[in-house]
C-alpha atoms as an extended CHARMM CRD file, in Angstrom:
* protein
*
        99  EXT
         1         1  MET       CA              8.1040000000       42.8640000000       -5.4140000000  PROA      1               0.0000000000
         2         2  SER       CA              4.7820000000       41.0770000000       -5.0330000000  PROA      2               0.0000000000
         3         3  GLN       CA              2.9840000000       40.6180000000       -1.7350000000  PROA      3               0.0000000000
         4         4  ALA       CA              3.5450000000       36.8750000000       -2.0530000000  PROA      4               0.0000000000
         5         5  ALA       CA              7.2960000000       37.3830000000       -2.4160000000  PROA      5               0.0000000000
         6         6  LEU       CA              7.3580000000       39.7710000000        0.5410000000  PROA      6               0.0000000000
         7         7  PHE       CA              5.7530000000       37.0810000000        2.6910000000  PROA      7               0.0000000000
         8         8  TRP       CA              7.5370000000       33.9500000000        1.4310000000  PROA      8               0.0000000000
         9         9  ASN       CA             11.0960000000       35.1790000000        0.8210000000  PROA      9               0.0000000000
        10        10  PRO       CA             11.8170000000       35.7010000000        4.5480000000  PROA      10              0.0000000000
        11        11  ARG       CA             10.1190000000       32.4150000000        5.4220000000  PROA      11              0.0000000000
        12        12  PHE       CA             12.3640000000       30.4460000000        3.0730000000  PROA      12              0.0000000000
        13        13  ALA       CA             15.5480000000       32.4880000000        3.7530000000  PROA      13              0.0000000000
        14        14  GLY       CA             16.9080000000       30.3570000000        6.6110000000  PROA      14              0.0000000000
        15        15  GLU       CA             18.9290000000       27.1770000000        6.3260000000  PROA      15              0.0000000000
        16        16  GLN       CA             16.0480000000       25.0250000000        7.5680000000  PROA      16              0.0000000000
        17        17  TYR       CA             13.2190000000       23.9580000000        5.2820000000  PROA      17              0.0000000000
        18        18  ALA       CA              9.8990000000       25.5080000000        6.2990000000  PROA      18              0.0000000000
        19        19  TYR       CA              7.9440000000       22.3390000000        5.4730000000  PROA      19              0.0000000000
        20        20  GLY       CA             10.7490000000       19.8040000000        5.7270000000  PROA      20              0.0000000000
        21        21  ASN       CA             12.2900000000       17.7200000000        2.9590000000  PROA      21              0.0000000000
        22        22  ALA       CA              9.6370000000       15.0490000000        2.5270000000  PROA      22              0.0000000000
        23        23  PRO       CA              7.0110000000       15.4760000000       -0.1820000000  PROA      23              0.0000000000
        24        24  ASN       CA              3.4100000000       16.1790000000        0.6970000000  PROA      24              0.0000000000
        25        25  ASP       CA              1.6080000000       12.9740000000        1.7610000000  PROA      25              0.0000000000
        26        26  PHE       CA             -1.2250000000       13.5090000000       -0.7290000000  PROA      26              0.0000000000
        27        27  LEU       CA              1.2870000000       13.9500000000       -3.5580000000  PROA      27              0.0000000000
        28        28  LYS       CA              3.0490000000       10.7260000000       -2.6000000000  PROA      28              0.0000000000
        29        29  GLU       CA             -0.2840000000        8.8800000000       -2.6620000000  PROA      29              0.0000000000
        30        30  GLN       CA             -1.2330000000       10.2980000000       -6.0590000000  PROA      30              0.0000000000
        31        31  ALA       CA              2.1680000000       10.1960000000       -7.8090000000  PROA      31              0.0000000000
        32        32  PRO       CA              1.7270000000        6.6020000000       -9.0460000000  PROA      32              0.0000000000
        33        33  ARG       CA             -1.2190000000        7.8390000000      -11.1200000000  PROA      33              0.0000000000
        34        34  LEU       CA              1.1000000000        9.9420000000      -13.2950000000  PROA      34              0.0000000000
        35        35  ALA       CA              2.3080000000        8.3420000000      -16.5010000000  PROA      35              0.0000000000
        36        36  ALA       CA              6.0420000000        7.7030000000      -16.6240000000  PROA      36              0.0000000000
        37        37  GLY       CA              7.9800000000       10.7910000000      -17.6820000000  PROA      37              0.0000000000
        38        38  SER       CA              5.0030000000       13.1390000000      -17.3250000000  PROA      38              0.0000000000
        39        39  ARG       CA              5.4420000000       16.8860000000      -17.7240000000  PROA      39              0.0000000000
        40        40  VAL       CA              4.4430000000       18.4140000000      -14.3800000000  PROA      40              0.0000000000
        41        41  LEU       CA              3.7560000000       22.0510000000      -13.5650000000  PROA      41              0.0000000000
        42        42  SER       CA              4.1420000000       22.5980000000       -9.8330000000  PROA      42              0.0000000000
        43        43  LEU       CA              2.6220000000       25.9000000000       -8.7320000000  PROA      43              0.0000000000
        44        44  GLY       CA              3.6050000000       27.5240000000       -5.4490000000  PROA      44              0.0000000000
        45        45  GLU       CA              6.4730000000       25.0650000000       -5.1700000000  PROA      45              0.0000000000
        46        46  GLY       CA              8.4000000000       26.8740000000       -2.4550000000  PROA      46              0.0000000000
        47        47  GLU       CA             11.6140000000       25.1010000000       -1.4670000000  PROA      47              0.0000000000
        48        48  GLY       CA             11.1220000000       22.1740000000       -3.8120000000  PROA      48              0.0000000000
        49        49  ARG       CA             10.1790000000       19.1760000000       -1.7050000000  PROA      49              0.0000000000
        50        50  ASN       CA              7.4410000000       18.0730000000       -4.1220000000  PROA      50              0.0000000000
        51        51  ALA       CA              9.2640000000       18.9640000000       -7.3390000000  PROA      51              0.0000000000
        52        52  VAL       CA             12.4170000000       17.1300000000       -6.2600000000  PROA      52              0.0000000000
        53        53  TYR       CA             10.3690000000       14.0570000000       -5.3400000000  PROA      53              0.0000000000
        54        54  LEU       CA              8.5950000000       13.9600000000       -8.7050000000  PROA      54              0.0000000000
        55        55  ALA       CA             11.7760000000       14.6590000000      -10.6670000000  PROA      55              0.0000000000
        56        56  ALA       CA             13.4620000000       11.7720000000       -8.8410000000  PROA      56              0.0000000000
        57        57  LEU       CA             10.6260000000        9.5700000000      -10.1080000000  PROA      57              0.0000000000
        58        58  GLY       CA             11.5530000000       10.5640000000      -13.6680000000  PROA      58              0.0000000000
        59        59  HSD       CA              9.0350000000       13.3290000000      -14.3600000000  PROA      59              0.0000000000
        60        60  GLN       CA              9.8390000000       16.5810000000      -16.1780000000  PROA      60              0.0000000000
        61        61  LEU       CA              9.2740000000       19.4170000000      -13.7160000000  PROA      61              0.0000000000
        62        62  THR       CA              8.5730000000       23.1000000000      -14.0400000000  PROA      62              0.0000000000
        63        63  ALA       CA              8.3460000000       24.6740000000      -10.6000000000  PROA      63              0.0000000000
        64        64  VAL       CA              6.8380000000       28.1310000000      -10.1570000000  PROA      64              0.0000000000
        65        65  ASP       CA              7.0700000000       30.2860000000       -7.0590000000  PROA      65              0.0000000000
        66        66  ALA       CA              7.1450000000       33.9740000000       -6.1310000000  PROA      66              0.0000000000
        67        67  ALA       CA              9.9650000000       33.5020000000       -3.6100000000  PROA      67              0.0000000000
        68        68  HSD       CA             13.4490000000       33.4910000000       -5.0610000000  PROA      68              0.0000000000
        69        69  THR       CA             14.7770000000       32.1930000000       -1.7330000000  PROA      69              0.0000000000
        70        70  GLY       CA             12.6640000000       29.0640000000       -2.0970000000  PROA      70              0.0000000000
        71        71  LEU       CA             13.6610000000       28.5070000000       -5.7160000000  PROA      71              0.0000000000
        72        72  ILE       CA             17.3420000000       28.8100000000       -4.8270000000  PROA      72              0.0000000000
        73        73  LYS       CA             16.9170000000       26.0050000000       -2.2950000000  PROA      73              0.0000000000
        74        74  LEU       CA             14.9670000000       23.9670000000       -4.8370000000  PROA      74              0.0000000000
        75        75  LEU       CA             17.7300000000       24.2600000000       -7.4270000000  PROA      75              0.0000000000
        76        76  GLN       CA             20.3970000000       23.4040000000       -4.8510000000  PROA      76              0.0000000000
        77        77  ARG       CA             18.5020000000       20.2660000000       -3.8200000000  PROA      77              0.0000000000
        78        78  ALA       CA             17.9800000000       19.2790000000       -7.4350000000  PROA      78              0.0000000000
        79        79  ALA       CA             21.6890000000       19.7390000000       -8.2110000000  PROA      79              0.0000000000
        80        80  GLN       CA             22.6950000000       17.6420000000       -5.1850000000  PROA      80              0.0000000000
        81        81  GLN       CA             20.5960000000       14.7960000000       -6.5810000000  PROA      81              0.0000000000
        82        82  ASN       CA             21.6080000000       15.4070000000      -10.2080000000  PROA      82              0.0000000000
        83        83  LEU       CA             18.0260000000       16.2500000000      -11.1720000000  PROA      83              0.0000000000
        84        84  SER       CA             16.9000000000       18.7130000000      -13.8090000000  PROA      84              0.0000000000
        85        85  ILE       CA             14.0690000000       21.0530000000      -12.7690000000  PROA      85              0.0000000000
        86        86  THR       CA             13.0250000000       24.2560000000      -14.4900000000  PROA      86              0.0000000000
        87        87  ALA       CA             12.4590000000       26.9480000000      -11.8720000000  PROA      87              0.0000000000
        88        88  THR       CA             10.3370000000       29.9610000000      -12.7560000000  PROA      88              0.0000000000
        89        89  LEU       CA             10.1550000000       33.0430000000      -10.5470000000  PROA      89              0.0000000000
        90        90  ALA       CA              6.6180000000       34.4090000000      -10.8540000000  PROA      90              0.0000000000
        91        91  ASP       CA              3.6820000000       35.5370000000       -8.7820000000  PROA      91              0.0000000000
        92        92  LEU       CA              0.8270000000       33.1420000000       -9.4700000000  PROA      92              0.0000000000
        93        93  ALA       CA             -1.6040000000       36.0740000000       -9.6010000000  PROA      93              0.0000000000
        94        94  ASP       CA              0.1040000000       37.1320000000      -12.8550000000  PROA      94              0.0000000000
        95        95  TYR       CA              1.4370000000       33.8320000000      -14.1920000000  PROA      95              0.0000000000
        96        96  PRO       CA             -0.1400000000       32.7620000000      -17.4890000000  PROA      96              0.0000000000
        97        97  ILE       CA             -0.5650000000       29.0210000000      -17.7530000000  PROA      97              0.0000000000
        98        98  ALA       CA             -0.2600000000       27.7690000000      -21.2990000000  PROA      98              0.0000000000
        99        99  PRO       CA             -2.5160000000       24.9160000000      -22.4190000000  PROA      99              0.0000000000
């Protein structure tokens, strides 16, 4: 297990959301700049607050995080809102980003 996973898995393990449910303020400000239906790669997504927000706006999301506990919460939130998000469990130190 990566060092990132060792740190983040316990942080995201509880029922509460470590950073809340609302998307990051900067992301909300910048989201209108994305073309409709954009493919978005969200790195270090954690519990999904930003990915869920963008998916609800109609974007195609791939969310990457080293913490399986965060990705489980992300997928639960997405399912509750009938959103499709691809969740990838990976340490960003070793994650190859395709062009």
